[in-house]
XYZ file of C-alpha atoms in Angstrom:
357
model
C 0.000 0.000 0.000
C 1.367 3.390 -1.022
C 2.024 5.764 1.888
C 1.419 9.524 1.823
C 2.329 12.567 3.838
C 0.288 15.760 3.726
C 1.538 19.339 4.002
C 0.842 22.904 2.961
C 2.189 23.774 -0.481
C 5.248 26.017 -0.538
C 5.131 29.613 -1.779
C 6.866 28.524 -4.987
C 4.317 25.751 -5.509
C 1.404 28.141 -4.978
C 2.987 30.485 -7.529
C 2.812 27.611 -10.060
C -0.429 26.224 -8.719
C -2.369 25.646 -11.942
C 0.596 23.971 -13.612
C 0.917 21.557 -10.687
C -2.818 20.844 -10.345
C -3.256 20.085 -14.049
C -0.313 17.655 -13.780
C -2.171 15.613 -11.123
C -2.986 11.973 -11.967
C -6.475 12.848 -13.281
C -5.575 16.260 -14.648
C -7.023 18.308 -11.804
C -10.303 20.175 -11.849
C -11.236 23.793 -12.494
C -12.671 24.006 -8.954
C -9.176 23.351 -7.582
C -7.706 26.229 -9.595
C -6.089 29.472 -8.490
C -8.973 31.302 -10.166
C -11.569 29.522 -8.080
C -9.540 29.975 -4.898
C -9.563 33.734 -5.559
C -13.356 33.679 -5.954
C -14.013 31.738 -2.756
C -11.575 33.868 -0.760
C -14.020 36.773 -0.796
C -17.105 34.597 -0.394
C -16.648 33.231 3.087
C -13.889 30.641 2.631
C -10.168 30.545 3.353
C -8.256 28.669 0.625
C -5.649 26.188 1.821
C -3.218 24.819 -0.746
C -2.311 21.218 0.047
C 0.186 18.683 -1.244
C -0.004 14.926 -0.752
C 3.445 13.370 -1.244
C 4.187 9.712 -1.948
C 7.112 7.804 -3.382
C 5.354 7.663 -6.767
C 3.583 10.991 -7.194
C 2.517 14.241 -5.518
C -1.084 15.408 -5.713
C -1.881 19.116 -5.301
C -5.342 19.988 -4.030
C -7.310 23.014 -2.911
C -9.112 22.865 0.431
C -11.705 25.500 1.317
C -11.821 26.260 5.034
C -14.537 27.645 7.296
C -14.193 28.038 11.041
C -17.058 27.622 13.517
C -16.982 28.644 17.211
C -16.998 25.615 19.470
C -16.501 23.179 16.613
C -13.275 24.126 14.904
C -12.560 24.080 11.191
C -14.178 22.273 8.298
C -12.076 21.597 5.195
C -13.825 21.075 1.867
C -11.557 19.434 -0.718
C -13.747 20.504 -3.576
C -13.661 17.976 -6.441
C -10.695 16.344 -4.748
C -8.404 14.930 -3.740
C -7.010 13.947 -7.112
C -5.695 10.417 -6.831
C -4.339 7.843 -9.238
C -6.640 5.170 -7.861
C -9.405 4.993 -5.286
C -7.387 2.621 -3.091
C -4.968 5.483 -2.362
C -7.652 7.643 -0.746
C -7.558 6.100 2.764
C -3.794 6.661 2.972
C -4.171 10.238 1.742
C -6.883 11.020 4.272
C -4.918 9.373 7.086
C -2.006 11.612 6.132
C -4.278 14.664 6.140
C -5.630 13.785 9.589
C -2.108 13.296 10.939
C -0.988 16.618 9.430
C -3.893 18.640 10.837
C -3.447 17.067 14.264
C 0.316 17.561 14.299
C 0.004 21.191 13.160
C -2.863 21.797 15.629
C -5.131 23.113 12.922
C -8.315 22.083 14.780
C -9.986 20.491 11.741
C -12.934 18.360 12.861
C -13.861 16.956 9.414
C -13.011 17.103 5.731
C -15.474 16.907 2.868
C -14.109 15.134 -0.186
C -15.584 14.556 -3.657
C -12.881 12.955 -5.815
C -13.450 12.574 -9.533
C -13.599 8.801 -9.244
C -16.209 7.027 -11.342
C -18.882 5.456 -9.162
C -18.831 1.687 -8.865
C -19.624 -0.828 -6.124
C -15.881 -1.317 -5.656
C -15.163 2.414 -5.291
C -18.032 2.888 -2.840
C -16.783 -0.107 -0.852
C -13.349 1.505 -0.445
C -14.876 4.771 0.793
C -17.445 3.259 3.123
C -14.920 0.671 4.305
C -12.620 3.489 5.377
C -15.431 4.857 7.553
C -16.321 7.837 5.381
C -19.892 9.137 5.556
C -21.862 9.574 2.312
C -23.563 12.986 2.289
C -25.653 14.806 -0.339
C -23.692 15.822 -3.421
C -22.794 19.495 -3.732
C -21.533 19.926 -7.295
C -23.767 19.726 -10.381
C -21.316 17.591 -12.353
C -21.117 14.671 -9.936
C -23.235 13.197 -12.728
C -22.395 14.624 -16.108
C -22.059 14.108 -19.849
C -18.432 13.812 -20.934
C -17.333 13.958 -24.559
C -13.995 12.735 -25.893
C -12.873 15.487 -28.287
C -9.571 13.989 -29.456
C -10.820 13.063 -32.946
C -10.269 15.424 -35.869
C -13.238 17.800 -36.400
C -15.020 15.939 -39.228
C -14.833 12.647 -37.377
C -15.758 14.317 -34.105
C -18.907 15.737 -35.683
C -19.794 12.269 -36.970
C -19.184 10.891 -33.467
C -21.840 13.121 -31.905
C -25.274 11.748 -31.064
C -27.455 12.142 -34.164
C -29.707 14.758 -32.500
C -26.772 17.021 -31.752
C -25.034 16.412 -35.068
C -28.162 17.233 -37.079
C -28.821 20.395 -35.045
C -25.245 21.641 -35.588
C -25.381 20.975 -39.323
C -28.742 22.714 -39.730
C -27.594 25.777 -37.787
C -24.520 26.015 -40.022
C -26.632 25.667 -43.176
C -29.007 28.378 -42.034
C -26.212 30.821 -41.295
C -26.404 31.006 -37.505
C -23.385 33.005 -36.295
C -21.514 32.476 -33.034
C -19.589 35.445 -31.618
C -16.910 35.512 -28.913
C -17.093 38.857 -27.089
C -14.551 40.157 -24.608
C -15.188 39.758 -20.878
C -16.730 43.193 -20.379
C -19.393 44.236 -17.898
C -21.933 44.304 -20.729
C -21.004 40.783 -21.833
C -21.349 39.439 -18.322
C -24.648 41.224 -17.735
C -26.002 39.798 -20.985
C -25.145 36.224 -19.999
C -26.483 36.654 -16.475
C -29.780 38.021 -17.801
C -30.141 35.002 -20.086
C -29.430 32.712 -17.140
C -32.061 34.460 -14.999
C -34.651 34.123 -17.752
C -33.859 30.448 -18.228
C -34.114 29.648 -14.531
C -37.343 31.626 -14.160
C -38.866 29.675 -17.027
C -38.110 26.515 -15.080
C -39.615 27.956 -11.878
C -36.204 28.165 -10.218
C -33.990 31.044 -9.198
C -30.373 31.621 -10.165
C -28.401 30.298 -7.213
C -26.108 33.320 -6.882
C -26.270 37.043 -7.487
C -24.552 38.797 -10.377
C -21.521 39.890 -8.360
C -20.477 36.299 -7.725
C -20.658 35.366 -11.409
C -18.890 38.572 -12.446
C -15.944 37.731 -10.230
C -15.962 34.070 -11.260
C -16.000 34.857 -14.982
C -13.457 37.655 -14.588
C -10.964 35.456 -12.720
C -10.998 32.714 -15.334
C -11.138 35.039 -18.344
C -8.253 37.184 -17.068
C -6.042 34.079 -16.853
C -6.970 32.954 -20.348
C -9.009 30.073 -18.901
C -12.525 31.090 -19.920
C -14.409 32.384 -22.961
C -17.867 33.794 -23.665
C -19.983 32.651 -26.606
C -23.185 34.263 -27.906
C -25.731 33.940 -30.665
C -27.888 36.984 -31.453
C -31.383 37.152 -32.846
C -32.983 40.415 -33.982
C -29.972 42.271 -32.592
C -30.154 40.939 -29.033
C -28.372 38.031 -27.325
C -30.533 34.921 -27.602
C -28.138 32.201 -26.394
C -25.015 32.613 -24.261
C -22.407 30.402 -22.663
C -19.209 30.584 -20.637
C -16.754 27.746 -21.268
C -13.601 27.044 -19.262
C -10.369 25.467 -20.462
C -8.284 24.055 -17.616
C -5.423 21.766 -18.530
C -6.707 19.042 -20.824
C -10.298 19.470 -19.623
C -12.923 21.862 -20.945
C -16.159 22.613 -19.118
C -19.424 24.224 -20.203
C -19.783 26.094 -16.932
C -22.696 28.530 -17.400
C -25.337 29.237 -19.997
C -28.781 30.615 -20.704
C -31.135 31.418 -23.553
C -34.300 33.220 -24.553
C -37.240 30.858 -24.346
C -38.791 32.027 -27.630
C -36.302 31.795 -30.517
C -36.540 31.096 -34.247
C -32.966 29.982 -35.059
C -32.878 26.193 -34.913
C -29.755 24.617 -33.467
C -28.302 27.875 -32.099
C -27.490 26.436 -28.663
C -25.966 23.330 -30.257
C -23.794 25.428 -32.545
C -22.429 27.410 -29.602
C -21.345 24.153 -27.986
C -19.815 22.905 -31.229
C -17.800 26.098 -31.743
C -16.651 25.982 -28.119
C -15.597 22.340 -28.525
C -13.472 23.225 -31.560
C -11.850 26.111 -29.672
C -11.131 23.910 -26.673
C -9.493 21.313 -28.942
C -7.136 24.000 -30.258
C -6.252 24.910 -26.683
C -5.250 21.314 -25.919
C -8.376 19.912 -24.279
C -9.106 16.231 -24.822
C -12.365 16.056 -22.863
C -15.437 18.309 -22.826
C -17.607 18.298 -19.696
C -21.187 19.473 -20.221
C -21.312 20.037 -16.447
C -24.326 18.376 -14.979
C -27.085 15.930 -15.871
C -29.448 13.756 -13.852
C -27.776 10.581 -12.583
C -27.595 7.869 -15.233
C -30.451 5.909 -13.615
C -32.751 8.976 -13.635
C -31.860 10.334 -17.056
C -35.310 9.536 -18.495
C -37.252 10.671 -15.422
C -39.232 13.800 -16.493
C -39.758 14.781 -12.847
C -36.040 15.257 -12.242
C -35.183 19.002 -12.026
C -32.342 18.577 -14.536
C -34.318 16.490 -17.014
C -34.364 19.177 -19.715
C -30.665 19.895 -19.301
C -29.961 16.200 -19.520
C -31.833 15.910 -22.818
C -29.828 18.757 -24.336
C -26.448 17.582 -23.102
C -26.973 13.956 -24.064
C -27.792 15.112 -27.589
C -23.999 15.343 -27.938
C -23.041 12.136 -26.147
C -25.321 9.374 -24.888
C -22.996 8.498 -22.044
C -23.598 9.874 -18.542
C -20.781 9.432 -16.045
C -21.624 9.174 -12.350
C -18.849 10.011 -9.895
C -18.733 8.829 -6.283
C -19.916 12.249 -5.074
C -19.432 13.885 -1.698
C -18.233 12.091 1.471
C -17.327 13.314 4.947
C -14.064 12.189 6.524
C -14.448 12.478 10.294
C -11.463 13.627 12.363
C -13.344 14.393 15.606
C -16.405 12.145 16.124
C -17.862 14.256 18.948
C -17.641 17.562 17.103
C -18.766 15.979 13.845
C -21.886 14.659 15.586
C -22.681 18.187 16.788
C -22.164 19.383 13.228
C -24.521 16.818 11.721
C -27.217 17.006 14.404
C -27.749 20.751 14.160
C -24.623 22.714 13.372
C -24.529 22.433 9.602
C -28.244 23.063 9.106
C -28.361 26.103 11.399
C -25.121 27.653 10.145
C -26.115 27.203 6.507
C -29.457 28.913 7.165
C -27.816 31.790 9.043
C -25.197 32.283 6.348
C -27.749 32.319 3.544
C -30.003 34.770 5.404
C -27.085 37.076 6.171
C -25.411 37.040 2.752
C -28.034 35.838 0.294
C -25.402 33.391 -0.976
C -25.163 29.630 -1.089
C -23.170 28.237 1.839
C -21.027 25.921 -0.303
């Protein structure tokens, strides 16, 4: 069994953070990036930059920290830790527990959500290590992933027929995709489309404009994010923000007018983004969130419509193991689960209007 030690990353490692994270065994994740750390720093979390060292590899991972009076600190290893195989996770978490105890960091629990494909074997490793399965927090713990390594003509042929036909028709009918700069007007336009889309589905946008403005600005300023729009009658009708991080690309945010006449416009935006991401070195395109594979055809699922659109590019839905709690202090963790988390999340949301996680 491979052994690990855990530590804080050095100043030099933090300076090269994205390079190190994208060199992790699974290529890292955009939610472990320096851009995302900068966003969460001003939204209630303290970023901690961690390294897990072994004789065979080092894994660099972002932990988001919140402190609670009487309980101590919670660490959220968002979409991490990145590990070569699920069997390494218990050793990594044992190393993290030893590090936090030795450094007297007063961490009572760590949330983890590694990008490990769900299977009975993977779940057995996590539950066998004593980890507690909790509700998933990220939308792409079930998602549609597309291999984009093929050359463009073959890649188009590889798409699900619904998506391929929509892209081809939009091209024939002269639908135009534009790539505006990350200005205030661009960001407002996308946010307004998102609000309209969520309202049409009887749901509210989870965060206010200021959060998205900072998120989009951080990634765009580092060359890690691009905006895409289609216009109809002179106004934005479909918009998207797509992130390139290492060899992974992610359709992070999007929205559209509910009444449109240009067929295939939203498909063409995705196709143009896929081609751009290929040029930037991505080999995988994440459509960022679908219903779980066993609920994909359930019309009552809140993400049913999104699932239909995203699986028009690829039929395959990948389920990851999701979110698990690693308990360092059983007594304080029990207090957290009995009332602490629920009460503190409600208080935080009332005070800030923001999502807790």
